[in-house]
C-alpha positions as a printed NumPy array, in Angstrom:
array([[  8.922,  15.641,   2.642],
       [  6.392,  14.897,   5.344],
       [  6.469,  11.107,   5.894],
       [  4.638,   8.829,   8.284],
       [  3.425,   5.258,   8.633],
       [ -0.205,   6.209,   9.194],
       [ -2.289,   6.227,   6.051],
       [ -4.217,   9.497,   5.728],
       [ -7.997,   9.389,   5.812],
       [ -8.245,  10.388,   2.127],
       [ -5.702,   9.105,  -0.388],
       [ -7.608,   9.556,  -3.659],
       [ -6.118,  12.602,  -5.42 ],
       [ -9.433,  13.342,  -7.097],
       [-11.079,  13.762,  -3.7  ],
       [ -8.072,  15.591,  -2.25 ],
       [ -8.178,  18.054,  -5.147],
       [-11.82 ,  18.716,  -4.32 ],
       [-10.855,  19.467,  -0.707],
       [ -8.125,  21.862,  -1.839],
       [-10.524,  23.767,  -4.08 ],
       [-12.986,  23.808,  -1.157],
       [-10.301,  25.516,   0.945],
       [ -9.59 ,  28.05 ,  -1.796],
       [-13.282,  28.727,  -2.34 ],
       [-13.799,  29.271,   1.389],
       [-10.925,  31.77 ,   1.529],
       [-12.085,  33.762,  -1.49 ],
       [-15.742,  33.734,  -0.408],
       [-15.001,  34.963,   3.113],
       [-12.309,  37.462,   2.036],
       [-14.869,  39.169,  -0.229],
       [-16.886,  40.17 ,   2.848],
       [-15.78 ,  43.652,   3.866],
       [-17.839,  43.922,   7.081],
       [-18.329,  41.875,  10.231],
       [-15.924,  39.252,  11.554],
       [-14.378,  38.32 ,   8.214],
       [-13.85 ,  41.94 ,   7.252],
       [-11.793,  42.453,  10.433],
       [-10.095,  39.046,  10.15 ],
       [ -8.655,  39.696,   6.704],
       [ -7.284,  43.082,   7.708],
       [ -4.956,  41.089,   9.98 ],
       [ -4.474,  37.761,   8.175],
       [ -3.809,  37.832,   4.403],
       [ -6.059,  35.53 ,   2.402],
       [ -3.078,  34.009,   0.585],
       [ -1.715,  32.831,   3.943],
       [ -4.9  ,  30.862,   4.608],
       [ -4.568,  29.287,   1.166],
       [ -1.36 ,  27.69 ,   2.479],
       [ -2.544,  27.104,   6.033],
       [ -5.869,  25.314,   5.484],
       [ -4.32 ,  22.484,   3.389],
       [ -1.518,  22.305,   5.989],
       [ -4.134,  21.792,   8.717],
       [ -5.731,  18.992,   6.662],
       [ -2.304,  17.35 ,   6.388],
       [ -1.481,  17.886,  10.06 ],
       [ -4.737,  16.278,  11.198],
       [ -4.193,  13.198,   9.024],
       [ -7.053,  13.885,   6.62 ],
       [ -4.735,  14.171,   3.601],
       [ -0.981,  13.835,   3.014],
       [  1.519,  14.726,   0.321],
       [  3.61 ,  11.611,   1.076],
       [  3.127,   8.683,   3.398],
       [  4.261,   5.095,   3.984],
       [  2.326,   1.954,   4.699],
       [  3.448,  -1.428,   6.034],
       [  1.709,  -4.637,   4.999],
       [  1.359,  -7.831,   7.025],
       [  4.645,  -9.131,   5.656],
       [  6.446,  -6.014,   6.906],
       [  7.023,  -4.635,   3.408],
       [  7.104,  -0.825,   3.374],
       [  5.409,   0.92 ,   0.474],
       [  5.897,   4.616,  -0.225],
       [  3.043,   6.679,  -1.595],
       [  2.97 ,  10.196,  -2.986],
       [  0.173,  12.473,  -4.106],
       [  0.486,  13.563,  -7.721],
       [ -1.21 ,  16.923,  -7.159],
       [  1.923,  18.998,  -6.483],
       [  3.624,  17.486,  -9.518],
       [  0.58 ,  18.317, -11.648],
       [  0.392,  21.89 , -10.348],
       [  4.124,  22.584, -10.637],
       [  4.608,  20.95 , -14.058],
       [  1.349,  21.903, -15.782],
       [ -0.273,  24.864, -14.058],
       [  2.861,  26.788, -13.013],
       [  4.35 ,  27.112, -16.53 ],
       [  0.882,  27.924, -17.91 ],
       [  0.547,  30.649, -15.272],
       [  3.97 ,  32.046, -16.186],
       [  2.851,  32.344, -19.816],
       [ -0.468,  34.006, -18.959],
       [  1.086,  36.376, -16.416],
       [  3.8  ,  37.61 , -18.769],
       [  1.492,  37.785, -21.797],
       [  1.006,  41.536, -21.357],
       [  4.405,  42.336, -19.817],
       [  5.802,  45.811, -20.407],
       [  9.559,  45.242, -20.457],
       [ 10.382,  48.915, -20.946],
       [  8.323,  49.913, -17.889],
       [  9.969,  47.171, -15.815],
       [ 13.396,  48.395, -16.92 ],
       [ 12.404,  51.868, -15.713],
       [ 12.076,  50.449, -12.187],
       [ 15.848,  50.824, -11.982],
       [ 18.551,  48.753, -10.314],
       [ 17.076,  48.548,  -6.816],
       [ 15.04 ,  45.422,  -7.622],
       [ 18.194,  43.572,  -8.673],
       [ 20.184,  44.924,  -5.713],
       [ 17.555,  43.665,  -3.262],
       [ 17.45 ,  40.271,  -4.969],
       [ 21.241,  39.89 ,  -4.722],
       [ 21.125,  41.104,  -1.118],
       [ 18.657,  38.316,  -0.4  ],
       [ 21.083,  35.8  ,  -1.947],
       [ 23.977,  37.099,   0.153],
       [ 21.759,  36.898,   3.251],
       [ 21.189,  33.188,   2.595],
       [ 24.895,  32.538,   1.865],
       [ 26.159,  34.097,   5.101],
       [ 23.065,  33.27 ,   7.17 ],
       [ 23.622,  29.502,   7.081],
       [ 27.122,  29.451,   8.601],
       [ 26.231,  32.191,  11.106],
       [ 23.16 ,  30.216,  12.219],
       [ 25.352,  27.13 ,  12.75 ],
       [ 27.821,  29.138,  14.842],
       [ 25.038,  30.627,  16.995],
       [ 23.231,  27.32 ,  17.617],
       [ 26.53 ,  25.512,  18.325],
       [ 26.942,  27.712,  21.402],
       [ 23.746,  26.346,  22.956],
       [ 23.443,  22.912,  21.329],
       [ 26.636,  21.569,  19.719],
       [ 25.002,  18.201,  18.944],
       [ 22.403,  19.883,  16.747],
       [ 25.01 ,  21.094,  14.255],
       [ 27.228,  18.009,  14.47 ],
       [ 27.185,  14.694,  12.646],
       [ 29.875,  12.811,  10.779],
       [ 30.433,  11.914,   7.15 ],
       [ 27.157,  11.862,   5.206],
       [ 25.126,  12.473,   8.386],
       [ 26.817,  15.864,   8.873],
       [ 24.137,  18.503,   9.364],
       [ 25.872,  21.029,   7.109],
       [ 25.415,  18.616,   4.197],
       [ 21.667,  18.573,   4.773],
       [ 21.541,  22.335,   5.212],
       [ 23.261,  22.738,   1.833],
       [ 20.045,  21.48 ,   0.206],
       [ 18.099,  24.247,   1.949],
       [ 20.629,  26.785,   0.661],
       [ 20.031,  25.476,  -2.865],
       [ 16.277,  25.793,  -2.437],
       [ 16.385,  29.242,  -0.823],
       [ 18.738,  30.846,  -3.346],
       [ 17.446,  29.095,  -6.443],
       [ 14.785,  26.419,  -6.384],
       [ 14.078,  22.713,  -6.599],
       [ 16.677,  22.096,  -9.309],
       [ 19.419,  23.697,  -7.227],
       [ 18.235,  21.823,  -4.121],
       [ 18.505,  18.503,  -5.954],
       [ 21.982,  19.466,  -7.151],
       [ 23.13 ,  20.068,  -3.568],
       [ 21.771,  16.693,  -2.462],
       [ 23.656,  15.052,  -5.317],
       [ 26.882,  16.939,  -4.607],
       [ 27.065,  16.497,  -0.833],
       [ 25.263,  13.125,  -0.585],
       [ 23.373,  13.852,   2.626],
       [ 21.841,  10.762,   4.248],
       [ 18.566,  10.165,   2.302],
       [ 16.84 ,   8.807,   5.424],
       [ 17.287,  12.172,   7.135],
       [ 16.639,  14.35 ,   4.09 ],
       [ 12.908,  14.583,   4.851],
       [ 13.748,  16.586,   7.97 ],
       [ 15.607,  19.151,   5.875],
       [ 12.686,  19.495,   3.479],
       [ 10.439,  20.051,   6.509],
       [ 12.663,  22.917,   7.73 ],
       [ 12.713,  24.361,   4.222],
       [  8.919,  24.337,   3.92 ],
       [  8.086,  25.414,   7.498],
       [ 10.585,  28.271,   7.816],
       [ 10.015,  29.524,   4.255],
       [  6.259,  29.638,   4.861],
       [  6.663,  31.427,   8.204],
       [  8.786,  34.077,   6.481],
       [  6.346,  34.358,   3.598],
       [  3.531,  34.875,   6.108],
       [  5.478,  37.761,   7.673],
       [  6.104,  39.296,   4.241],
       [  2.416,  39.045,   3.353],
       [  1.439,  40.664,   6.649],
       [  3.626,  43.594,   5.638],
       [  1.905,  44.026,   2.26 ],
       [ -1.067,  45.702,   3.941],
       [  1.296,  48.151,   5.636],
       [  3.37 ,  48.969,   2.546],
       [  2.804,  52.738,   2.771],
       [  3.973,  52.897,   6.399],
       [  6.979,  50.669,   5.709],
       [  8.001,  52.711,   2.652],
       [  7.724,  55.861,   4.743],
       [ 10.03 ,  54.358,   7.386],
       [ 12.468,  53.25 ,   4.665],
       [ 12.227,  56.743,   3.102],
       [ 11.684,  54.918,  -0.184],
       [ 10.65 ,  56.426,  -3.478],
       [  8.007,  54.117,  -4.943],
       [  7.064,  56.466,  -7.802],
       [  8.444,  54.135, -10.517],
       [  6.326,  51.284,  -9.149],
       [  3.241,  53.497,  -9.084],
       [  3.882,  54.573, -12.698],
       [  4.066,  50.916, -13.736],
       [  0.793,  50.192, -11.916],
       [ -0.947,  53.124, -13.601],
       [  0.394,  52.28 , -17.049],
       [ -0.548,  48.597, -16.881],
       [ -3.93 ,  49.359, -15.298],
       [ -4.718,  51.893, -18.021],
       [ -3.784,  49.371, -20.7  ],
       [ -5.916,  46.659, -19.057],
       [ -8.926,  48.971, -18.751],
       [ -8.565,  49.952, -22.409],
       [ -8.678,  46.356, -23.663],
       [-11.013,  44.829, -21.047],
       [-14.014,  43.126, -22.583],
       [-16.548,  40.45 , -21.781],
       [-14.61 ,  37.261, -22.576],
       [-16.036,  34.795, -25.072],
       [-15.548,  31.056, -25.393],
       [-13.118,  31.809, -28.207],
       [-11.077,  34.034, -25.878],
       [-10.833,  31.263, -23.301],
       [ -9.885,  28.687, -25.906],
       [ -7.19 ,  30.977, -27.285],
       [ -5.825,  31.477, -23.772],
       [ -5.707,  27.712, -23.259],
       [ -4.127,  27.345, -26.696],
       [ -1.309,  29.797, -25.976],
       [ -0.768,  28.649, -22.377],
       [ -0.711,  24.888, -22.787],
       [  0.875,  24.788, -26.233],
       [  3.697,  26.762, -24.629],
       [  3.699,  24.328, -21.677],
       [  3.998,  21.381, -24.063],
       [  6.823,  23.031, -25.992],
       [  8.544,  24.076, -22.755],
       [  8.515,  20.484, -21.52 ],
       [  9.55 ,  18.999, -24.867],
       [ 12.38 ,  21.462, -25.482],
       [ 13.358,  21.593, -21.803],
       [ 13.79 ,  17.842, -21.529],
       [ 15.73 ,  17.669, -24.785],
       [ 17.969,  20.652, -23.954],
       [ 18.744,  19.37 , -20.455],
       [ 19.466,  15.86 , -21.79 ],
       [ 21.674,  17.188, -24.585],
       [ 23.672,  19.437, -22.268],
       [ 23.978,  16.692, -19.662],
       [ 25.278,  14.242, -22.265],
       [ 27.594,  16.607, -24.161],
       [ 28.801,  19.298, -21.747],
       [ 31.032,  18.044, -18.966],
       [ 30.438,  21.096, -16.759],
       [ 26.675,  20.484, -16.86 ],
       [ 26.984,  16.745, -16.218],
       [ 29.24 ,  17.394, -13.205],
       [ 26.895,  17.943, -10.252],
       [ 29.642,  19.884,  -8.478],
       [ 29.837,  22.437, -11.266],
       [ 28.321,  25.904, -11.14 ],
       [ 26.609,  25.096, -14.45 ],
       [ 24.936,  21.904, -13.207],
       [ 21.562,  23.676, -12.968],
       [ 21.501,  23.731, -16.778],
       [ 20.922,  19.983, -16.652],
       [ 17.557,  20.464, -14.948],
       [ 14.521,  20.077, -17.19 ],
       [ 12.437,  22.001, -14.614],
       [ 14.763,  25.01 , -14.936],
       [ 14.402,  24.996, -18.705],
       [ 10.644,  24.545, -18.436],
       [ 10.346,  27.703, -16.297],
       [ 12.694,  29.708, -18.515],
       [ 11.065,  28.634, -21.784],
       [  7.533,  29.263, -20.484],
       [  8.59 ,  32.748, -19.382],
       [ 10.251,  33.43 , -22.743],
       [  7.071,  32.27 , -24.519],
       [  4.968,  34.704, -22.498],
       [  7.37 ,  37.585, -23.153],
       [  7.464,  36.761, -26.891],
       [  3.659,  36.79 , -27.031],
       [  3.653,  40.23 , -25.388],
       [  5.043,  41.608, -28.672],
       [  2.062,  40.249, -30.614],
       [ -1.685,  40.865, -30.659],
       [ -1.993,  38.055, -28.121],
       [ -1.133,  40.759, -25.587],
       [ -4.733,  41.965, -25.881],
       [ -5.963,  38.712, -24.348],
       [ -5.142,  40.303, -21.02 ],
       [ -8.451,  42.087, -21.541],
       [-10.165,  38.679, -21.462],
       [ -8.568,  37.833, -18.118],
       [ -5.251,  36.145, -19.005],
       [ -3.497,  37.067, -15.752],
       [ -6.604,  36.221, -13.715],
       [ -6.647,  32.677, -15.077],
       [ -2.909,  32.506, -14.426],
       [ -3.648,  33.603, -10.868],
       [ -6.158,  30.755, -10.452],
       [ -3.472,  28.264, -11.52 ],
       [ -1.008,  29.763,  -9.048],
       [ -3.485,  29.529,  -6.17 ],
       [ -4.008,  25.837,  -6.921],
       [ -0.223,  25.446,  -6.75 ],
       [ -0.242,  27.307,  -3.411],
       [ -2.761,  24.825,  -1.992],
       [ -0.637,  21.845,  -3.089],
       [  2.424,  23.44 ,  -1.461],
       [  0.404,  23.781,   1.738],
       [ -0.16 ,  20.002,   1.603],
       [  3.57 ,  19.525,   2.165],
       [  3.488,  21.182,   5.576],
       [  2.707,  18.998,   8.603],
       [  2.37 ,  21.496,  11.443],
       [  2.598,  18.696,  14.   ],
       [  6.206,  17.98 ,  13.046],
       [  7.413,  21.528,  13.514],
       [  8.647,  20.923,  17.056],
       [ 10.025,  17.408,  16.499],
       [ 13.527,  18.775,  16.019],
       [ 13.565,  22.229,  17.653],
       [ 17.329,  22.584,  17.198],
       [ 17.141,  22.359,  13.416],
       [ 14.057,  24.571,  13.32 ],
       [ 16.055,  27.102,  15.379],
       [ 18.838,  27.029,  12.78 ],
       [ 16.288,  27.673,  10.057],
       [ 14.642,  30.545,  11.919],
       [ 17.986,  32.209,  12.759],
       [ 19.084,  31.71 ,   9.16 ],
       [ 15.993,  33.375,   7.688],
       [ 16.227,  36.156,  10.307],
       [ 19.749,  37.013,   9.122],
       [ 18.47 ,  37.016,   5.534],
       [ 15.614,  39.335,   6.539],
       [ 17.831,  41.598,   8.641],
       [ 20.296,  42.154,   5.801],
       [ 17.448,  42.931,   3.392],
       [ 15.992,  45.504,   5.794],
       [ 19.419,  47.087,   6.351],
       [ 20.177,  47.431,   2.638],
       [ 16.635,  48.624,   1.857],
       [ 17.07 ,  51.324,   4.482],
       [ 20.485,  52.331,   3.101],
       [ 19.441,  52.555,  -0.56 ],
       [ 15.846,  53.638,   0.245],
       [ 14.343,  50.708,  -1.656],
       [ 10.558,  50.252,  -1.543],
       [  9.13 ,  47.355,   0.479],
       [  7.952,  45.796,  -2.787],
       [ 11.57 ,  45.221,  -3.877],
       [ 12.444,  43.81 ,  -0.445],
       [  9.507,  41.387,  -0.443],
       [  9.795,  40.193,  -4.042],
       [ 13.606,  40.111,  -3.929],
       [ 13.392,  37.847,  -0.896],
       [ 10.735,  35.538,  -2.34 ],
       [ 12.555,  35.278,  -5.682],
       [ 15.263,  33.618,  -3.562],
       [ 13.399,  31.732,  -0.858],
       [ 10.214,  30.851,  -2.736],
       [ 11.316,  30.852,  -6.375],
       [  8.982,  30.774,  -9.352],
       [  6.086,  29.452,  -7.262],
       [  6.069,  32.236,  -4.655],
       [  7.631,  35.396,  -6.093],
       [  4.789,  36.045,  -8.593],
       [  2.223,  35.476,  -5.815],
       [  3.838,  38.019,  -3.503],
       [  4.269,  40.508,  -6.364],
       [  0.599,  40.129,  -7.293],
       [ -0.431,  40.841,  -3.691],
       [  1.009,  44.351,  -4.158],
       [ -0.746,  44.74 ,  -7.509],
       [ -1.543,  42.306, -10.367],
       [  0.451,  44.478, -12.775],
       [  3.642,  43.716, -10.812],
       [  3.438,  39.933, -11.187],
       [  5.913,  39.841, -14.065],
       [  8.612,  41.454, -11.894],
       [  8.407,  38.469,  -9.553],
       [  8.558,  36.039, -12.469],
       [ 11.709,  37.572, -13.964],
       [ 13.563,  37.757, -10.635],
       [ 12.627,  34.159,  -9.811],
       [ 14.118,  32.953, -13.097],
       [ 17.318,  34.823, -12.261],
       [ 17.352,  32.968,  -8.931],
       [ 17.81 ,  29.632, -10.675],
       [ 20.873,  31.014, -12.449],
       [ 22.744,  32.009,  -9.284],
       [ 21.286,  29.229,  -7.106],
       [ 23.873,  26.478,  -7.496],
       [ 26.938,  28.73 ,  -7.223],
       [ 25.556,  30.568,  -4.214],
       [ 24.515,  27.342,  -2.489],
       [ 27.959,  25.794,  -3.042],
       [ 29.634,  28.807,  -1.431],
       [ 27.172,  28.672,   1.463],
       [ 27.762,  24.925,   1.929],
       [ 31.548,  25.297,   2.111],
       [ 31.172,  28.123,   4.652],
       [ 28.8  ,  25.945,   6.723],
       [ 31.337,  23.121,   6.64 ],
       [ 33.959,  25.478,   8.064],
       [ 31.525,  26.809,  10.683],
       [ 30.654,  23.245,  11.774],
       [ 34.312,  22.471,  12.364],
       [ 34.913,  25.5  ,  14.634]])
């Protein structure tokens, strides 16, 4: 996390939340202008990127902060943390997952074929081999950067990034628990995770506007994706209506009742498994991710949305279910942007270099496989973000292609949590070997 001993100008979350919504409102207001400066600007810079960047600028200039430390006259250090990301990730994210899968067409998604899964797994392999290769490359120019002894060993810290980039926060926490990286230095690893992941996401989003050209270069057949778009769009147009207060209340009922159940059941399931299943309780086990209440929250919220898609609740898409879900996701995006202090990017250029080389290997492998199997850019982008960004980012990227594709990102992101711990463990052991060479 971004930490400092300078108290930000604004520490009241209620005021900070207002600033974040101001940023989002500015982006959406200006991106709606199709002529003049803003019309040209948004043909180059995706609006979603600014939704990350503007809060990051507020953090970088000391106006707000996600975490900070203060020292009183007696020299006692107090740590502070904004509660906005926790609120967005624990309340709004699961609600968004429910609303975005409310009208899911599982049969149509199945018709997309195996390429989506192949690209997702390729992304995972790219992370697994990218870490050790990045260490080997950087060690040639700066051996000290990849060194360290015992619990200060850099590969231990990088294992947490592997957990985050293959799975998500639950897998990242598992890696920190397993390899016991020095907590005082862990903030630097989170910084690399956030900075590099956001740089890569920015590149992916820049490519969304050039999807047709990229698919042509890849010689990809995107007909199945187009059929899904047409089918979902036709369904949405058929049921679209002017929403009433009752519609909105029903949407809130389904979304947040599911959120409450997801939290209640998730916490109880994770506690039960942690207390009664040795493989789950053991942080070094492949199954340790099953002890994460956040994992179960995401899975259960997604299952709730899919279950509702088989009922008449599916018709609430006509009242704007996915649009409200999208609003929740954008609020989450702004709180993620708060985590990024742009001023700290160059504080440890060696580690940033490892991260950039690592993500480049991941990207290169995805492009190579996409070219070989003629996979559409959509599968490359969402397959990557289902790894690197998880449940918070994959639906956003999918929606940038078309709102009807959001559910594809959700399902792949959930799968990422399943393979996250095992993949990160393999990556960590390979990085340990690479560090010793």
